[in-house]
PDB file of C-alpha atoms in Angstrom:
ATOM      1  CA  UNK A   7      32.054  18.485 101.231  1.00 49.00           C
ATOM      2  CA  UNK A   8      32.950  17.128  97.897  1.00 47.00           C
ATOM      3  CA  UNK A   9      30.434  15.865  95.442  1.00 49.00           C
ATOM      4  CA  UNK A  10      30.104  12.277  94.439  1.00 50.00           C
ATOM      5  CA  UNK A  11      30.909  11.615  90.788  1.00 49.00           C
ATOM      6  CA  UNK A  12      29.488   8.903  88.584  1.00 50.00           C
ATOM      7  CA  UNK A  13      30.263   5.459  89.663  1.00 51.00           C
ATOM      8  CA  UNK A  14      33.010   4.018  87.504  1.00 53.00           C
ATOM      9  CA  UNK A  15      32.525   0.513  86.348  1.00 51.00           C
ATOM     10  CA  UNK A  16      34.509  -1.866  88.413  1.00 52.00           C
ATOM     11  CA  UNK A  17      36.976  -4.382  87.234  1.00 52.00           C
ATOM     12  CA  UNK A  18      35.387  -7.136  85.299  1.00 50.00           C
ATOM     13  CA  UNK A  19      32.448  -5.018  84.395  1.00 48.00           C
ATOM     14  CA  UNK A  20      31.696  -3.029  81.190  1.00 51.00           C
ATOM     15  CA  UNK A  21      29.415  -0.253  80.334  1.00 47.00           C
ATOM     16  CA  UNK A  22      26.337  -1.293  78.452  1.00 50.00           C
ATOM     17  CA  UNK A  23      24.932   0.829  75.726  1.00 47.00           C
ATOM     18  CA  UNK A  24      21.228   1.156  75.431  1.00 43.00           C
ATOM     19  CA  UNK A  25      21.538   0.029  71.797  1.00 47.00           C
ATOM     20  CA  UNK A  26      22.993  -3.235  72.947  1.00 48.00           C
ATOM     21  CA  UNK A  27      20.218  -3.922  75.295  1.00 49.00           C
ATOM     22  CA  UNK A  28      17.739  -6.371  74.170  1.00 51.00           C
ATOM     23  CA  UNK A  29      14.889  -4.478  72.735  1.00 50.00           C
ATOM     24  CA  UNK A  30      11.526  -6.069  72.682  1.00 52.00           C
ATOM     25  CA  UNK A  31      10.744  -7.540  69.216  1.00 53.00           C
ATOM     26  CA  UNK A  32       8.130  -5.625  67.278  1.00 51.00           C
ATOM     27  CA  UNK A  33       5.321  -7.616  65.780  1.00 53.00           C
ATOM     28  CA  UNK A  34       5.519  -7.924  61.928  1.00 55.00           C
ATOM     29  CA  UNK A  35       2.760  -6.268  59.973  1.00 54.00           C
ATOM     30  CA  UNK A  36       0.694  -8.747  58.087  1.00 53.00           C
ATOM     31  CA  UNK A  37       1.309  -8.595  54.271  1.00 54.00           C
ATOM     32  CA  UNK A  38      -1.423  -8.294  51.660  1.00 60.00           C
ATOM     33  CA  UNK A  39      -2.493 -10.987  49.250  1.00 64.00           C
ATOM     34  CA  UNK A  40      -0.144  -9.769  46.553  1.00 57.00           C
ATOM     35  CA  UNK A  41       2.783  -9.783  48.957  1.00 61.00           C
ATOM     36  CA  UNK A  42       1.949 -13.283  50.095  1.00 61.00           C
ATOM     37  CA  UNK A  43       1.619 -14.442  46.484  1.00 56.00           C
ATOM     38  CA  UNK A  44       4.933 -12.779  45.594  1.00 56.00           C
ATOM     39  CA  UNK A  45       6.669 -14.493  48.516  1.00 61.00           C
ATOM     40  CA  UNK A  46       5.467 -17.849  47.266  1.00 63.00           C
ATOM     41  CA  UNK A  47       6.151 -17.222  43.580  1.00 62.00           C
ATOM     42  CA  UNK A  48       9.116 -14.854  43.670  1.00 65.00           C
ATOM     43  CA  UNK A  49      11.402 -16.977  41.530  1.00 68.00           C
ATOM     44  CA  UNK A  50       8.769 -17.608  38.889  1.00 69.00           C
ATOM     45  CA  UNK A  51       7.851 -13.924  38.796  1.00 65.00           C
ATOM     46  CA  UNK A  52      11.481 -12.894  38.351  1.00 71.00           C
ATOM     47  CA  UNK A  53      11.958 -15.453  35.591  1.00 73.00           C
ATOM     48  CA  UNK A  54       8.822 -14.232  33.824  1.00 73.00           C
ATOM     49  CA  UNK A  55      10.042 -10.642  34.075  1.00 74.00           C
ATOM     50  CA  UNK A  56      13.400 -11.596  32.576  1.00 73.00           C
ATOM     51  CA  UNK A  57      11.682 -13.443  29.722  1.00 70.00           C
ATOM     52  CA  UNK A  58       9.446 -10.429  29.055  1.00 75.00           C
ATOM     53  CA  UNK A  59      12.463  -8.106  28.909  1.00 73.00           C
ATOM     54  CA  UNK A  60      14.287 -10.452  26.523  1.00 73.00           C
ATOM     55  CA  UNK A  61      11.238 -10.747  24.277  1.00 74.00           C
ATOM     56  CA  UNK A  62      10.822  -6.972  24.213  1.00 73.00           C
ATOM     57  CA  UNK A  63      14.489  -6.516  23.346  1.00 68.00           C
ATOM     58  CA  UNK A  64      14.296  -9.173  20.636  1.00 70.00           C
ATOM     59  CA  UNK A  65      11.170  -7.570  19.161  1.00 69.00           C
ATOM     60  CA  UNK A  66      12.864  -4.175  19.102  1.00 67.00           C
ATOM     61  CA  UNK A  67      15.933  -5.595  17.370  1.00 63.00           C
ATOM     62  CA  UNK A  68      13.693  -7.372  14.824  1.00 63.00           C
ATOM     63  CA  UNK A  69      11.729  -4.224  14.053  1.00 66.00           C
ATOM     64  CA  UNK A  70      14.806  -2.024  13.791  1.00 70.00           C
ATOM     65  CA  UNK A  71      16.936  -4.457  11.772  1.00 68.00           C
ATOM     66  CA  UNK A  72      18.007  -3.223   8.310  1.00 72.00           C
ATOM     67  CA  UNK A  73      15.570  -4.373   5.656  1.00 66.00           C
ATOM     68  CA  UNK A  74      16.724  -5.428   2.177  1.00 73.00           C
ATOM     69  CA  UNK A  75      15.627  -3.053  -0.581  1.00 75.00           C
ATOM     70  CA  UNK A  76      12.339  -3.893  -2.273  1.00 74.00           C
ATOM     71  CA  UNK A  77      12.737  -5.629  -5.635  1.00 76.00           C
ATOM     72  CA  UNK A  78      12.493  -3.336  -8.628  1.00 82.00           C
ATOM     73  CA  UNK A  79       9.153  -3.269 -10.428  1.00 88.00           C
ATOM     74  CA  UNK A  80       9.109  -5.064 -13.795  1.00 90.00           C
ATOM     75  CA  UNK A  81       9.327  -2.837 -16.886  1.00 95.00           C
ATOM     76  CA  UNK A  82       6.300  -1.699 -18.836  1.00 97.00           C
ATOM     77  CA  UNK A  83       5.739  -4.055 -21.782  1.00 97.00           C
ATOM     78  CA  UNK A  84       6.184  -1.330 -24.374  1.00 96.00           C
ATOM     79  CA  UNK A  85       9.682  -0.668 -22.990  1.00 96.00           C
ATOM     80  CA  UNK A  86      10.938  -4.183 -23.742  1.00 97.00           C
ATOM     81  CA  UNK A  87       8.986  -5.223 -26.865  1.00 97.00           C
ATOM     82  CA  UNK A  88      10.155  -4.420 -30.377  1.00 97.00           C
ATOM     83  CA  UNK A  89       8.294  -5.070 -33.644  1.00 97.00           C
ATOM     84  CA  UNK A  90      10.347  -5.083 -36.855  1.00 97.00           C
ATOM     85  CA  UNK A  91       9.098  -5.384 -40.413  1.00 97.00           C
ATOM     86  CA  UNK A  92      10.627  -8.343 -42.313  1.00 97.00           C
ATOM     87  CA  UNK A  93       9.228  -8.872 -45.826  1.00 96.00           C
ATOM     88  CA  UNK A  94       6.165  -9.686 -47.898  1.00 95.00           C
ATOM     89  CA  UNK A  95       5.077 -13.333 -47.706  1.00 96.00           C
ATOM     90  CA  UNK A  96       2.640 -15.535 -49.565  1.00 94.00           C
ATOM     91  CA  UNK A  97      -0.947 -15.151 -48.440  1.00 92.00           C
ATOM     92  CA  UNK A  98      -2.068 -18.263 -46.526  1.00 88.00           C
ATOM     93  CA  UNK A  99      -4.424 -20.657 -48.288  1.00 87.00           C
ATOM     94  CA  UNK A 100      -8.118 -20.167 -47.801  1.00 86.00           C
ATOM     95  CA  UNK A 101      -7.848 -16.410 -47.307  1.00 88.00           C
ATOM     96  CA  UNK A 102     -10.391 -14.235 -49.085  1.00 87.00           C
ATOM     97  CA  UNK A 103      -9.428 -12.366 -52.284  1.00 90.00           C
ATOM     98  CA  UNK A 104      -8.164  -8.793 -52.041  1.00 93.00           C
ATOM     99  CA  UNK A 105      -5.789  -9.812 -49.272  1.00 95.00           C
ATOM    100  CA  UNK A 106      -2.005  -9.581 -48.862  1.00 95.00           C
ATOM    101  CA  UNK A 107       0.417 -10.726 -46.176  1.00 97.00           C
ATOM    102  CA  UNK A 108       3.770  -9.760 -44.671  1.00 97.00           C
ATOM    103  CA  UNK A 109       5.929 -10.899 -41.770  1.00 98.00           C
ATOM    104  CA  UNK A 110       7.129  -9.010 -38.713  1.00 98.00           C
ATOM    105  CA  UNK A 111       9.485 -10.056 -35.912  1.00 98.00           C
ATOM    106  CA  UNK A 112       8.255  -9.459 -32.376  1.00 98.00           C
ATOM    107  CA  UNK A 113      10.948  -9.699 -29.684  1.00 97.00           C
ATOM    108  CA  UNK A 114      10.978  -9.293 -25.907  1.00 97.00           C
ATOM    109  CA  UNK A 115      14.222  -7.906 -24.514  1.00 96.00           C
ATOM    110  CA  UNK A 116      13.807  -8.627 -20.787  1.00 95.00           C
ATOM    111  CA  UNK A 117      11.382  -8.858 -17.890  1.00 95.00           C
ATOM    112  CA  UNK A 118       8.417 -11.165 -17.394  1.00 96.00           C
ATOM    113  CA  UNK A 119       6.625 -12.816 -20.328  1.00 97.00           C
ATOM    114  CA  UNK A 120       4.534 -10.496 -22.515  1.00 98.00           C
ATOM    115  CA  UNK A 121       1.150 -11.415 -23.914  1.00 97.00           C
ATOM    116  CA  UNK A 122       0.137  -9.913 -27.260  1.00 98.00           C
ATOM    117  CA  UNK A 123      -3.571  -9.329 -26.736  1.00 97.00           C
ATOM    118  CA  UNK A 124      -4.367  -7.931 -30.178  1.00 97.00           C
ATOM    119  CA  UNK A 125      -2.879  -6.419 -33.347  1.00 97.00           C
ATOM    120  CA  UNK A 126      -4.719  -3.809 -35.389  1.00 96.00           C
ATOM    121  CA  UNK A 127      -4.115  -1.073 -37.971  1.00 93.00           C
ATOM    122  CA  UNK A 128      -5.670   2.395 -38.276  1.00 91.00           C
ATOM    123  CA  UNK A 129      -7.402   2.299 -41.669  1.00 91.00           C
ATOM    124  CA  UNK A 130     -11.185   1.668 -41.578  1.00 91.00           C
ATOM    125  CA  UNK A 131     -11.250   0.072 -45.073  1.00 93.00           C
ATOM    126  CA  UNK A 132      -8.861  -2.751 -44.059  1.00 94.00           C
ATOM    127  CA  UNK A 133      -9.290  -5.719 -41.698  1.00 95.00           C
ATOM    128  CA  UNK A 134      -6.383  -7.646 -40.190  1.00 95.00           C
ATOM    129  CA  UNK A 135      -5.620 -11.130 -38.903  1.00 95.00           C
ATOM    130  CA  UNK A 136      -2.392 -12.635 -37.558  1.00 96.00           C
ATOM    131  CA  UNK A 137      -0.677 -15.980 -37.349  1.00 95.00           C
ATOM    132  CA  UNK A 138      -0.277 -16.937 -34.581  1.00 96.00           C
ATOM    133  CA  UNK A 139      -3.702 -15.677 -33.678  1.00 95.00           C
ATOM    134  CA  UNK A 140      -3.778 -13.253 -30.752  1.00 95.00           C
ATOM    135  CA  UNK A 141      -3.592 -13.593 -27.855  1.00 96.00           C
ATOM    136  CA  UNK A 142      -0.174 -15.254 -27.796  1.00 97.00           C
ATOM    137  CA  UNK A 143       2.836 -14.989 -25.489  1.00 96.00           C
ATOM    138  CA  UNK A 144       6.533 -14.235 -25.902  1.00 97.00           C
ATOM    139  CA  UNK A 145       9.218 -14.650 -23.224  1.00 96.00           C
ATOM    140  CA  UNK A 146      12.307 -12.579 -22.494  1.00 96.00           C
ATOM    141  CA  UNK A 147      15.029 -13.236 -25.077  1.00 95.00           C
ATOM    142  CA  UNK A 148      12.518 -14.754 -27.507  1.00 96.00           C
ATOM    143  CA  UNK A 149      11.719 -13.519 -31.029  1.00 96.00           C
ATOM    144  CA  UNK A 150       8.525 -14.637 -32.709  1.00 97.00           C
ATOM    145  CA  UNK A 151       7.807 -14.262 -36.409  1.00 97.00           C
ATOM    146  CA  UNK A 152       4.230 -13.132 -36.933  1.00 97.00           C
ATOM    147  CA  UNK A 153       2.465 -13.224 -40.310  1.00 97.00           C
ATOM    148  CA  UNK A 154       0.065 -10.306 -40.754  1.00 97.00           C
ATOM    149  CA  UNK A 155      -2.682 -10.696 -43.355  1.00 97.00           C
ATOM    150  CA  UNK A 156      -4.676  -7.640 -44.403  1.00 95.00           C
ATOM    151  CA  UNK A 157      -7.945  -7.767 -46.321  1.00 95.00           C
ATOM    152  CA  UNK A 158      -9.261  -4.720 -48.151  1.00 95.00           C
ATOM    153  CA  UNK A 159     -12.945  -4.334 -47.340  1.00 94.00           C
ATOM    154  CA  UNK A 160     -13.527  -0.863 -48.825  1.00 94.00           C
ATOM    155  CA  UNK A 161     -11.065   0.799 -51.205  1.00 92.00           C
ATOM    156  CA  UNK A 162     -12.732   4.172 -50.674  1.00 91.00           C
ATOM    157  CA  UNK A 163     -11.597   4.103 -47.053  1.00 91.00           C
ATOM    158  CA  UNK A 164      -8.158   2.638 -47.721  1.00 88.00           C
ATOM    159  CA  UNK A 165      -5.241   5.026 -48.340  1.00 85.00           C
ATOM    160  CA  UNK A 166      -3.943   5.278 -51.902  1.00 79.00           C
ATOM    161  CA  UNK A 167      -0.449   5.961 -50.605  1.00 78.00           C
ATOM    162  CA  UNK A 168       0.518   5.143 -47.039  1.00 78.00           C
ATOM    163  CA  UNK A 169       2.947   7.664 -45.572  1.00 79.00           C
ATOM    164  CA  UNK A 170       3.954   6.407 -42.102  1.00 82.00           C
ATOM    165  CA  UNK A 171       1.666   3.431 -41.497  1.00 90.00           C
ATOM    166  CA  UNK A 172       1.822   1.712 -38.136  1.00 93.00           C
ATOM    167  CA  UNK A 173       0.440  -1.238 -36.240  1.00 96.00           C
ATOM    168  CA  UNK A 174      -1.329  -0.910 -32.903  1.00 97.00           C
ATOM    169  CA  UNK A 175      -0.285  -3.748 -30.606  1.00 98.00           C
ATOM    170  CA  UNK A 176      -1.932  -4.367 -27.233  1.00 98.00           C
ATOM    171  CA  UNK A 177       0.650  -5.737 -24.801  1.00 98.00           C
ATOM    172  CA  UNK A 178       0.302  -7.058 -21.295  1.00 97.00           C
ATOM    173  CA  UNK A 179       2.696  -8.276 -18.588  1.00 97.00           C
ATOM    174  CA  UNK A 180       2.653  -8.378 -14.791  1.00 95.00           C
ATOM    175  CA  UNK A 181       3.265  -4.600 -14.668  1.00 95.00           C
ATOM    176  CA  UNK A 182       0.596  -3.192 -16.976  1.00 96.00           C
ATOM    177  CA  UNK A 183      -1.449  -3.480 -20.167  1.00 97.00           C
ATOM    178  CA  UNK A 184      -0.655  -0.974 -22.911  1.00 97.00           C
ATOM    179  CA  UNK A 185      -1.621  -0.192 -26.489  1.00 97.00           C
ATOM    180  CA  UNK A 186       1.546   0.797 -28.335  1.00 97.00           C
ATOM    181  CA  UNK A 187       1.883   2.014 -31.925  1.00 96.00           C
ATOM    182  CA  UNK A 188       4.825   0.619 -33.916  1.00 97.00           C
ATOM    183  CA  UNK A 189       5.897   2.495 -37.033  1.00 93.00           C
ATOM    184  CA  UNK A 190       7.473  -0.186 -39.229  1.00 94.00           C
ATOM    185  CA  UNK A 191       9.499   2.076 -41.520  1.00 92.00           C
ATOM    186  CA  UNK A 192       9.756   2.985 -45.194  1.00 92.00           C
ATOM    187  CA  UNK A 193       9.929  -0.572 -46.576  1.00 94.00           C
ATOM    188  CA  UNK A 194       6.634  -1.443 -44.925  1.00 94.00           C
ATOM    189  CA  UNK A 195       5.039   1.774 -46.211  1.00 94.00           C
ATOM    190  CA  UNK A 196       6.109   0.947 -49.782  1.00 93.00           C
ATOM    191  CA  UNK A 197       4.852  -2.619 -49.560  1.00 93.00           C
ATOM    192  CA  UNK A 198       1.514  -1.505 -48.120  1.00 93.00           C
ATOM    193  CA  UNK A 199       1.027   1.187 -50.777  1.00 93.00           C
ATOM    194  CA  UNK A 200       1.921  -1.206 -53.612  1.00 93.00           C
ATOM    195  CA  UNK A 201      -0.452  -3.875 -52.331  1.00 93.00           C
ATOM    196  CA  UNK A 202      -3.346  -1.435 -51.882  1.00 92.00           C
ATOM    197  CA  UNK A 203      -2.868   0.104 -55.328  1.00 91.00           C
ATOM    198  CA  UNK A 204      -2.758  -3.321 -56.979  1.00 92.00           C
ATOM    199  CA  UNK A 205      -5.953  -4.479 -55.249  1.00 91.00           C
ATOM    200  CA  UNK A 206      -8.005  -1.292 -55.592  1.00 90.00           C
ATOM    201  CA  UNK A 207      -7.031  -0.488 -59.205  1.00 83.00           C
ATOM    202  CA  UNK A 208      -8.097  -3.900 -60.485  1.00 56.00           C
ATOM    203  CA  UNK A 209     -11.105  -4.453 -58.270  1.00 52.00           C
ATOM    204  CA  UNK A 210     -14.277  -2.610 -57.369  1.00 51.00           C
ATOM    205  CA  UNK A 211     -13.893   0.266 -55.012  1.00 49.00           C
TER     206      UNK A 211
END
């Protein structure tokens, strides 16, 4: 007795795979509030995300861009100011006796304007005034002639022979304020010594 094999599908029929059978639809799990909000606002959320990425990239490029070098600091005033002795000049009218005057040239080579805050000299027996009266200003490329008038107040404290006399000039610009000593050279020393000897030999000490 022979066994019975599987029934072959007849003509006009086809085998059906279980995967092709209609499977019952599974119920969808309810989504949370965020999921529901995202479904409603998906396009806006994507656009906002793109904008945020672009802003972040732009900020990074801005922060990492090459920066121009910082401008150089202005020079110290003493580095650009020169004071040169010129010559003896007539003492201005109305000045007290026992006085003498001379002219110097004050020039500013470069940089911001320089203010001359004061001019003084080191000898205690001599007082000093200037014309123009300090404080006054000089600009870059400018040379100002300044008349210095000295008055001998005490011959005992004034030098009989000035070796290397100098003027102390207080200078100020946007960088700093400095007191700088200018040695005016041999001609100034001779003029100063001659003037002091003439005043102190013929007047009370």
